[in-house]
Short mmCIF file of C-alpha atoms in Angstrom, two decimals:
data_model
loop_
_atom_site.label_atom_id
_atom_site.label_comp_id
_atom_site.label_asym_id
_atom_site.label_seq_id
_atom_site.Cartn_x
_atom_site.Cartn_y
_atom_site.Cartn_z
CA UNK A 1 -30.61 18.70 -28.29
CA UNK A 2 -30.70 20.87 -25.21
CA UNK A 3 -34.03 20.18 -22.85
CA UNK A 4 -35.65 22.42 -20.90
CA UNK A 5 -37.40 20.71 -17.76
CA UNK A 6 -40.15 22.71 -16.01
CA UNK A 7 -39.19 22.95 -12.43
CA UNK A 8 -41.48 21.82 -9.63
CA UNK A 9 -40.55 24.56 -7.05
CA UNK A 10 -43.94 24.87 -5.61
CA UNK A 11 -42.97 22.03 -2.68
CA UNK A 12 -40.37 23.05 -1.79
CA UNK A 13 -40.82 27.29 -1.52
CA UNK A 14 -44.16 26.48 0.35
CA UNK A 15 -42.38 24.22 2.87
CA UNK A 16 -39.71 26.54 3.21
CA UNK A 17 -41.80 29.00 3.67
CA UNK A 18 -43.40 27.91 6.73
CA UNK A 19 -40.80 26.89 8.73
CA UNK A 20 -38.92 30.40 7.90
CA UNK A 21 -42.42 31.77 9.29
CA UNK A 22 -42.25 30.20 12.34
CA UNK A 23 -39.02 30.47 13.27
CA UNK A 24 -39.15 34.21 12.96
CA UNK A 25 -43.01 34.19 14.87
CA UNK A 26 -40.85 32.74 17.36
CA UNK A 27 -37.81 34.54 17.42
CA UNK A 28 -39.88 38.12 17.10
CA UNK A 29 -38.50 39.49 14.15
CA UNK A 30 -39.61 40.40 10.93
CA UNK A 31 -39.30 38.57 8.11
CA UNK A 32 -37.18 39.79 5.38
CA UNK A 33 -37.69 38.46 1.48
CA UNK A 34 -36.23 35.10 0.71
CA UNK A 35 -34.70 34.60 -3.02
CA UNK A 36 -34.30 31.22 -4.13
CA UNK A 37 -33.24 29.61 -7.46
CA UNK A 38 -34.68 26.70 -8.96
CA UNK A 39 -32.96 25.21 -11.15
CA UNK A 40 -34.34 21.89 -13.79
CA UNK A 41 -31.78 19.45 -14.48
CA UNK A 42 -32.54 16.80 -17.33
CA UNK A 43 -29.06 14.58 -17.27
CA UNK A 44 -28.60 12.88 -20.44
CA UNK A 45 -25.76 10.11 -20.55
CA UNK A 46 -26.43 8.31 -23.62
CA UNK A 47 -25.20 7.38 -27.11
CA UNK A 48 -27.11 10.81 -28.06
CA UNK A 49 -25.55 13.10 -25.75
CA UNK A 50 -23.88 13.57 -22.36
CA UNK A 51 -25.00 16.94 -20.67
CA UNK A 52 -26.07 18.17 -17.16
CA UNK A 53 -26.99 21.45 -18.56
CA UNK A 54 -29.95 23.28 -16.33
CA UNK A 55 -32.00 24.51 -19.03
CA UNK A 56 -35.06 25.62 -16.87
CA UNK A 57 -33.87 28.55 -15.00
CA UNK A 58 -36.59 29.98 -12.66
CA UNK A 59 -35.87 33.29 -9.63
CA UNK A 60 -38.35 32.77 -7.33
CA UNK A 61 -38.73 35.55 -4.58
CA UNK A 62 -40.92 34.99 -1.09
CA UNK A 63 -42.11 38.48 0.24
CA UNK A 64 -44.03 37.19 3.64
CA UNK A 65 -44.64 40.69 4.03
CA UNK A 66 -46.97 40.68 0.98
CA UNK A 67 -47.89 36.88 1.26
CA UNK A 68 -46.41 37.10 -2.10
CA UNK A 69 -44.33 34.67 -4.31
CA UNK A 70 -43.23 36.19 -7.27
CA UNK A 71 -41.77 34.04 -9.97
CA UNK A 72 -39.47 34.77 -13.05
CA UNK A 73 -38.23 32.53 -15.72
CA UNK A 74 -35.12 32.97 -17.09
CA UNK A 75 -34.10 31.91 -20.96
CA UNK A 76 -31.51 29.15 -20.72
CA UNK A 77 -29.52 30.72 -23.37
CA UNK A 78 -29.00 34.18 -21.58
CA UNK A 79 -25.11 35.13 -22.19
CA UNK A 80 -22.87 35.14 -19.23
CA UNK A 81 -20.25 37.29 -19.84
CA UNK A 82 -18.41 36.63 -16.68
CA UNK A 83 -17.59 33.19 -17.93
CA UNK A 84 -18.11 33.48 -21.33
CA UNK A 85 -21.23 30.69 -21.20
CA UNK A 86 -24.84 30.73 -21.50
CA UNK A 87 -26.40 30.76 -18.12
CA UNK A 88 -27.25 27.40 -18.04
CA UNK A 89 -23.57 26.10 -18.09
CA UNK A 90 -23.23 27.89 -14.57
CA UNK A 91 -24.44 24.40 -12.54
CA UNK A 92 -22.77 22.02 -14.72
CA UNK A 93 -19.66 24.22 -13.94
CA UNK A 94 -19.80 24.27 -10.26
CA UNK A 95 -19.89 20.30 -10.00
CA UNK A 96 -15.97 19.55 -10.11
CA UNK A 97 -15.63 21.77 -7.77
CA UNK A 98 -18.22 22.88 -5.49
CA UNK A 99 -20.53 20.58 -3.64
CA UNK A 100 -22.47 23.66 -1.51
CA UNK A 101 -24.11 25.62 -4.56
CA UNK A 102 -21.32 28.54 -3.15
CA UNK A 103 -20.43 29.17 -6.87
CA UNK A 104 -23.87 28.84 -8.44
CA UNK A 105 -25.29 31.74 -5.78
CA UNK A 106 -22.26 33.62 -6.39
CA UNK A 107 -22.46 34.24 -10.13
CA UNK A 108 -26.51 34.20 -10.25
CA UNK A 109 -26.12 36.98 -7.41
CA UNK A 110 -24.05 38.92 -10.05
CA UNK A 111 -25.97 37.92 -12.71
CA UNK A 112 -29.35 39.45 -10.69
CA UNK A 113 -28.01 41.75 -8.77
CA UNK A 114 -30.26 39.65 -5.96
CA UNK A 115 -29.03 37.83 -3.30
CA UNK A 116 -29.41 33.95 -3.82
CA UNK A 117 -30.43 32.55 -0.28
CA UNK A 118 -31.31 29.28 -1.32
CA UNK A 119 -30.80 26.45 -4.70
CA UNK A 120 -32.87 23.73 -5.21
CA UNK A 121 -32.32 21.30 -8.60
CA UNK A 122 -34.87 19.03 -9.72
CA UNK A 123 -34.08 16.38 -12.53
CA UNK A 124 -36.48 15.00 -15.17
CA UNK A 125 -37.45 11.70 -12.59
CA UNK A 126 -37.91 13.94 -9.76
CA UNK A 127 -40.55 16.06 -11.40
CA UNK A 128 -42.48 12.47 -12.88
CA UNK A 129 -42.41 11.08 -9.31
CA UNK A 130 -43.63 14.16 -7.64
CA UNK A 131 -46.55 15.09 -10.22
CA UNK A 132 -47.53 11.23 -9.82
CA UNK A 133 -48.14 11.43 -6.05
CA UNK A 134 -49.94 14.86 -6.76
CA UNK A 135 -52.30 12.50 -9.30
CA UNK A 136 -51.44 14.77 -12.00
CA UNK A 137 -52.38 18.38 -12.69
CA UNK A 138 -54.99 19.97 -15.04
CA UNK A 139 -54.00 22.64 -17.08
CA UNK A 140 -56.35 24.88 -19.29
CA UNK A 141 -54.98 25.62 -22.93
CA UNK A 142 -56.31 28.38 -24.52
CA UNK A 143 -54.35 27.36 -28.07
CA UNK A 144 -53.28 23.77 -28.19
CA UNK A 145 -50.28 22.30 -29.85
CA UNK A 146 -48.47 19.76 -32.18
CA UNK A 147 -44.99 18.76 -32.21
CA UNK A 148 -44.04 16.69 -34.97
CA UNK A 149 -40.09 16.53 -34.10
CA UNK A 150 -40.13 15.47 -30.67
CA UNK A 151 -37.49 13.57 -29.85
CA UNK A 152 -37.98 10.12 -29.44
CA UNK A 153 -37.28 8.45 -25.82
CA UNK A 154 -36.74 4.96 -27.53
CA UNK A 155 -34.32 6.17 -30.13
CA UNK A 156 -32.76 8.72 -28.00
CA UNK A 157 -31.81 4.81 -25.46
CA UNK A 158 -31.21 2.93 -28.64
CA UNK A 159 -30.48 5.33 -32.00
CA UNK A 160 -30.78 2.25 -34.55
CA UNK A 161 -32.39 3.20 -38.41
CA UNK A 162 -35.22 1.06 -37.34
CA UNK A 163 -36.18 3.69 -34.60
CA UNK A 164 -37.76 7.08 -35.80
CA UNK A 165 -36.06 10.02 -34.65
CA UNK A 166 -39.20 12.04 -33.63
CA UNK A 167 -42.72 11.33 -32.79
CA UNK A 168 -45.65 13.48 -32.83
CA UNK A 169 -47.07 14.66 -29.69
CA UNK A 170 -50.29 16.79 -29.24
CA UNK A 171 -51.99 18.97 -26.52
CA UNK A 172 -55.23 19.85 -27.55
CA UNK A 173 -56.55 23.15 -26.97
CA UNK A 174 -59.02 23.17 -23.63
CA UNK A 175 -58.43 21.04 -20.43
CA UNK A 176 -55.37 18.53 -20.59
CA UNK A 177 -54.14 15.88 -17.89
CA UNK A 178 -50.73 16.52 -17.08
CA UNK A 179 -49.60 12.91 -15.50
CA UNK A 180 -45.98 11.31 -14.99
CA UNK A 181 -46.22 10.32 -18.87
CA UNK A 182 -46.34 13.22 -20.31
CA UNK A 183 -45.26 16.15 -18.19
CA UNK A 184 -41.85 16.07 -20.00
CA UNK A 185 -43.47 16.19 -23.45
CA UNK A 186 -45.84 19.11 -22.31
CA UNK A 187 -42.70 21.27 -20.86
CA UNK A 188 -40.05 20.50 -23.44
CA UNK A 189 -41.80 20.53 -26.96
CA UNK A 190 -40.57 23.74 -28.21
CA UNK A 191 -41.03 22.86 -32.29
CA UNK A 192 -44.62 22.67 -32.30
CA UNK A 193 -44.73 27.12 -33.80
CA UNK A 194 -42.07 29.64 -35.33
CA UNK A 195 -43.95 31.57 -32.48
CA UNK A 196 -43.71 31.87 -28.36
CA UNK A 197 -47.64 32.49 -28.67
CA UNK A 198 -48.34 29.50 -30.80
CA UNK A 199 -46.54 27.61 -28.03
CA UNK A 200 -43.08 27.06 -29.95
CA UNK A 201 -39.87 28.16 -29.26
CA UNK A 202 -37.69 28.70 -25.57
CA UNK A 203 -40.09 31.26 -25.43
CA UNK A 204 -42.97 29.27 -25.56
CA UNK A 205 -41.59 26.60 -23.20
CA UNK A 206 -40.82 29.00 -20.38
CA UNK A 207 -44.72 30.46 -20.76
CA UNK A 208 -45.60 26.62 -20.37
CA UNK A 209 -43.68 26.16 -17.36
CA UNK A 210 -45.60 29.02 -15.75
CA UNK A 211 -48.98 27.89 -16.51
CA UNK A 212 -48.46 24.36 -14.84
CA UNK A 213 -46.62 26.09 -11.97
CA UNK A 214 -49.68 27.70 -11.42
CA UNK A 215 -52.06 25.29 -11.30
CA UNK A 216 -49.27 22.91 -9.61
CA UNK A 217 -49.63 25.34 -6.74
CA UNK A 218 -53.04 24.77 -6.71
CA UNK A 219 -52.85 21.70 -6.45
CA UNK A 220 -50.50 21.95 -4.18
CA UNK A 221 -53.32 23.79 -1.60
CA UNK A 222 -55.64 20.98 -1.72
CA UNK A 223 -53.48 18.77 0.18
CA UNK A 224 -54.31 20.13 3.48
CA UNK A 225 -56.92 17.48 3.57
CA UNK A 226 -54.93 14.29 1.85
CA UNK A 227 -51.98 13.95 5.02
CA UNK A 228 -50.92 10.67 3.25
CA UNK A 229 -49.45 12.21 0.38
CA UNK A 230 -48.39 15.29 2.18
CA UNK A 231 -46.46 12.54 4.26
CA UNK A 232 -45.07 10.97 0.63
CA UNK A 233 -43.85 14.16 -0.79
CA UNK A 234 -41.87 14.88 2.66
CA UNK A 235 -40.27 11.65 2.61
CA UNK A 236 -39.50 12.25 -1.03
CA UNK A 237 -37.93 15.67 -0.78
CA UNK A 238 -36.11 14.40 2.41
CA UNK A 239 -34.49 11.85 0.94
CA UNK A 240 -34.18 12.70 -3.10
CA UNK A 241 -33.98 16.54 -3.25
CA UNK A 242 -30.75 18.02 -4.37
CA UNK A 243 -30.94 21.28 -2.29
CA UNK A 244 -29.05 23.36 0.66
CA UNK A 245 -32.18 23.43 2.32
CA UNK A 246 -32.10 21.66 6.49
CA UNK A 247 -35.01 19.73 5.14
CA UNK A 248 -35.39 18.20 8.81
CA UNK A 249 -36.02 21.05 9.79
CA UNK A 250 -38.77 20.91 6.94
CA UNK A 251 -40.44 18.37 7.74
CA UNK A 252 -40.69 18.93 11.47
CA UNK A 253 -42.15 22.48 10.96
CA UNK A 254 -44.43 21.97 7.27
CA UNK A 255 -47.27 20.94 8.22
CA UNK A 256 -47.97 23.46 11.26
CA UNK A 257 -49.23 26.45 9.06
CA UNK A 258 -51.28 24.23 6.53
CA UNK A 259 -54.21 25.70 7.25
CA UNK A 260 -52.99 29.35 5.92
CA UNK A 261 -51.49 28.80 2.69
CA UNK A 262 -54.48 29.87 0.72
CA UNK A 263 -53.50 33.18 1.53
CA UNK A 264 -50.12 33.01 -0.53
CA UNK A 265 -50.78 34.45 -3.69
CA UNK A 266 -48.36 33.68 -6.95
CA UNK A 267 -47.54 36.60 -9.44
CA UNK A 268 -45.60 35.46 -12.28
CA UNK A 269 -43.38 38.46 -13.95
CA UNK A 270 -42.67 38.10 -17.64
CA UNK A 271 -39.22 39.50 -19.05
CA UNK A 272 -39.06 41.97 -21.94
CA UNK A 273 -37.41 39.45 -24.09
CA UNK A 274 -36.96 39.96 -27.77
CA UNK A 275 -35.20 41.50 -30.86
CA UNK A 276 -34.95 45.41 -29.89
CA UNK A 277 -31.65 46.02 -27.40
CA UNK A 278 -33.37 49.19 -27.06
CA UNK A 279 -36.83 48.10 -25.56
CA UNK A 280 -35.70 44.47 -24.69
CA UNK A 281 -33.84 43.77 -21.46
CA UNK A 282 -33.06 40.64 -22.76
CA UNK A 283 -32.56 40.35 -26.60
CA UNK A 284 -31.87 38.07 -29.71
CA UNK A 285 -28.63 39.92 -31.50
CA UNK A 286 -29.02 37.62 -34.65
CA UNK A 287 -25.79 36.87 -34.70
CA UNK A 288 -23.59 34.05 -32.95
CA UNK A 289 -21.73 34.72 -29.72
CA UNK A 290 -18.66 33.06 -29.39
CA UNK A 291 -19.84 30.87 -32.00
CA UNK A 292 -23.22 29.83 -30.27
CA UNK A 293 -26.85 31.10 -30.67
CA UNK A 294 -27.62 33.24 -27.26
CA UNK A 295 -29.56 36.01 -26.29
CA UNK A 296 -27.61 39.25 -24.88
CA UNK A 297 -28.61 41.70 -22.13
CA UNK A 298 -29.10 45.04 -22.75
CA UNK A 299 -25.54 45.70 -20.90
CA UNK A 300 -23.36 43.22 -20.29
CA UNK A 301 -23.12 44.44 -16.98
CA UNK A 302 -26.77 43.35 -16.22
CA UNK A 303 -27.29 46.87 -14.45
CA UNK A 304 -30.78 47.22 -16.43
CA UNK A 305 -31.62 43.89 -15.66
CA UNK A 306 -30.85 44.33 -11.98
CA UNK A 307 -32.87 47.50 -12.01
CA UNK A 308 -35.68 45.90 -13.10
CA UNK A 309 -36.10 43.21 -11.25
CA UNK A 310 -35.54 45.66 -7.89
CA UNK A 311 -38.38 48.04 -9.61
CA UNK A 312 -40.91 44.18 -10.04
CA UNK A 313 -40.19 42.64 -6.91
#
């Protein structure tokens, strides 16, 4: 089974951030929008299932003019026409034969009609070992939820009849700890409704991944005053982050605006994603596609897409 993986982004587009700020304070000019994609990569390479699909798919756009980051999530099973694949194949297809992300920005700038400045991909144990030195996040549910077919890690590493398939997994409605050990449950458990707003589905998954975004950003704000771990998640992203990011440069120029990140303010923008082609930019056609479930744009040139996210951003 496909996983999505919630993408910690929040590191690296606030690092980013501030060394693109000063270099342009310095330099004297203004600072255009930066677009970057974040993409979350949960490799599987076991008796189960080999895949390095990126099945959390997230546009994130930095308007310093605004001291605005505006994210939108992308279904992984978006059609492609292009290459006949759902977006999600796009990384996995750019490994044999580009190393520099040149073919991921390429098609995503086609897809988006947006130019893709910068990629950063995050697997599954680079998301535990960053939300462990944050000391976990808390994250408010207003309707909890329990999956009874989540896959099981210990069958999934050894699939004998002794080992159940699934186990249950529950989030309770209210305040929830969001640690190394369960951050993967929370953000891939997509069986727990029929419904997006009973937490289940893609759907439901990709309205997760916002809500811990947003209080991982929050978190993220509070470390002005903890320059240990600040010091731990540089080293970490210096040495472990798959990106095109100078992240020397990062580190040497991060921690000089600190003190003014509670000014950044996050706006998360929810697709029209549905049933209707008519109202939906992005819709479910009931009915396969190439012989796979996906969801279709309205056009399969993406111009209504494109002209959306231009109108949003």
């Amino acid at each position: 089974m496909k996983k999505l993986y919630l993408i910690l982004f929040s590191f690296f587009i606030i690092f980013f951030s501030i060394g693109f700020i000063i270099y342009r304070s310095i330099s004297g000019l203004p600072s255009p929008p930066q677009n970057f994609l974040i993409l979350g990569l949960d490799p599987r390479n076991d008796l189960l299932e080999k895949t390095e699909t990126t099945d959390t798919i997230i546009f994130a756009h930095l308007n310093l003019s605004q001291n605005k980051i505006s994210l939108i999530s992308f279904p992984r099973d978006l059609w492609y026409y292009p290459l006949s694949v759902k977006i999600n194949q796009i990384f996995p297809l750019s490994l044999s034969t580009d190393s520099s992300f040149n073919f991921v920005k390429t098609n995503f700038n086609h897809l988006l009609g947006q130019n893709i400045d910068r990629v950063l991909v995050l697997t599954t144990q680079d998301l535990e070992h960053i939300i462990n030195l944050l000391g976990g996040v808390d994250v408010y549910l207003d309707t909890g939820f329990i999956d009874k077919e989540y896959p099981n890690p210990e069958y999934i590493k050894n699939p004998t009849s002794k080992t159940p398939v699934y186990i249950t997994i529950e989030f309770p409605a209210g305040w929830n700890k969001i640690t190394a050990t369960n951050v993967a449950q929370f953000v891939r458990s997509r069986k727990s409704a029929q419904t997006a707003a009973d937490g289940g589905t893609d759907l439901g998954r990709i309205q997760r991944q916002q809500l811990l975004l947003q209080n991982i950003f929050q978190k993220m704000l509070t470390l002005r005053t903890q320059p240990q771990t600040l010091l731990k998640l540089f080293r970490y992203y210096q040495q472990d982050i798959n990106t095109d990011v100078n992240k020397t440069d990062l580190v040497l120029t991060g921690a000089k605006l600190l003190p003014h990140l509670k000014s950044l303010k996050l706006e998360k923008i929810e697709l029209p994603v549905g049933n209707n082609p008519r109202t939906d930019l992005i819709y479910d056609p009931e009915k396969l596609v190439n012989g796979q479930w996906a969801f279709l744009p309205q056009d399969p040139e993406y111009l209504k897409l494109q002209e959306y996210l231009k109108n949003v951003l």
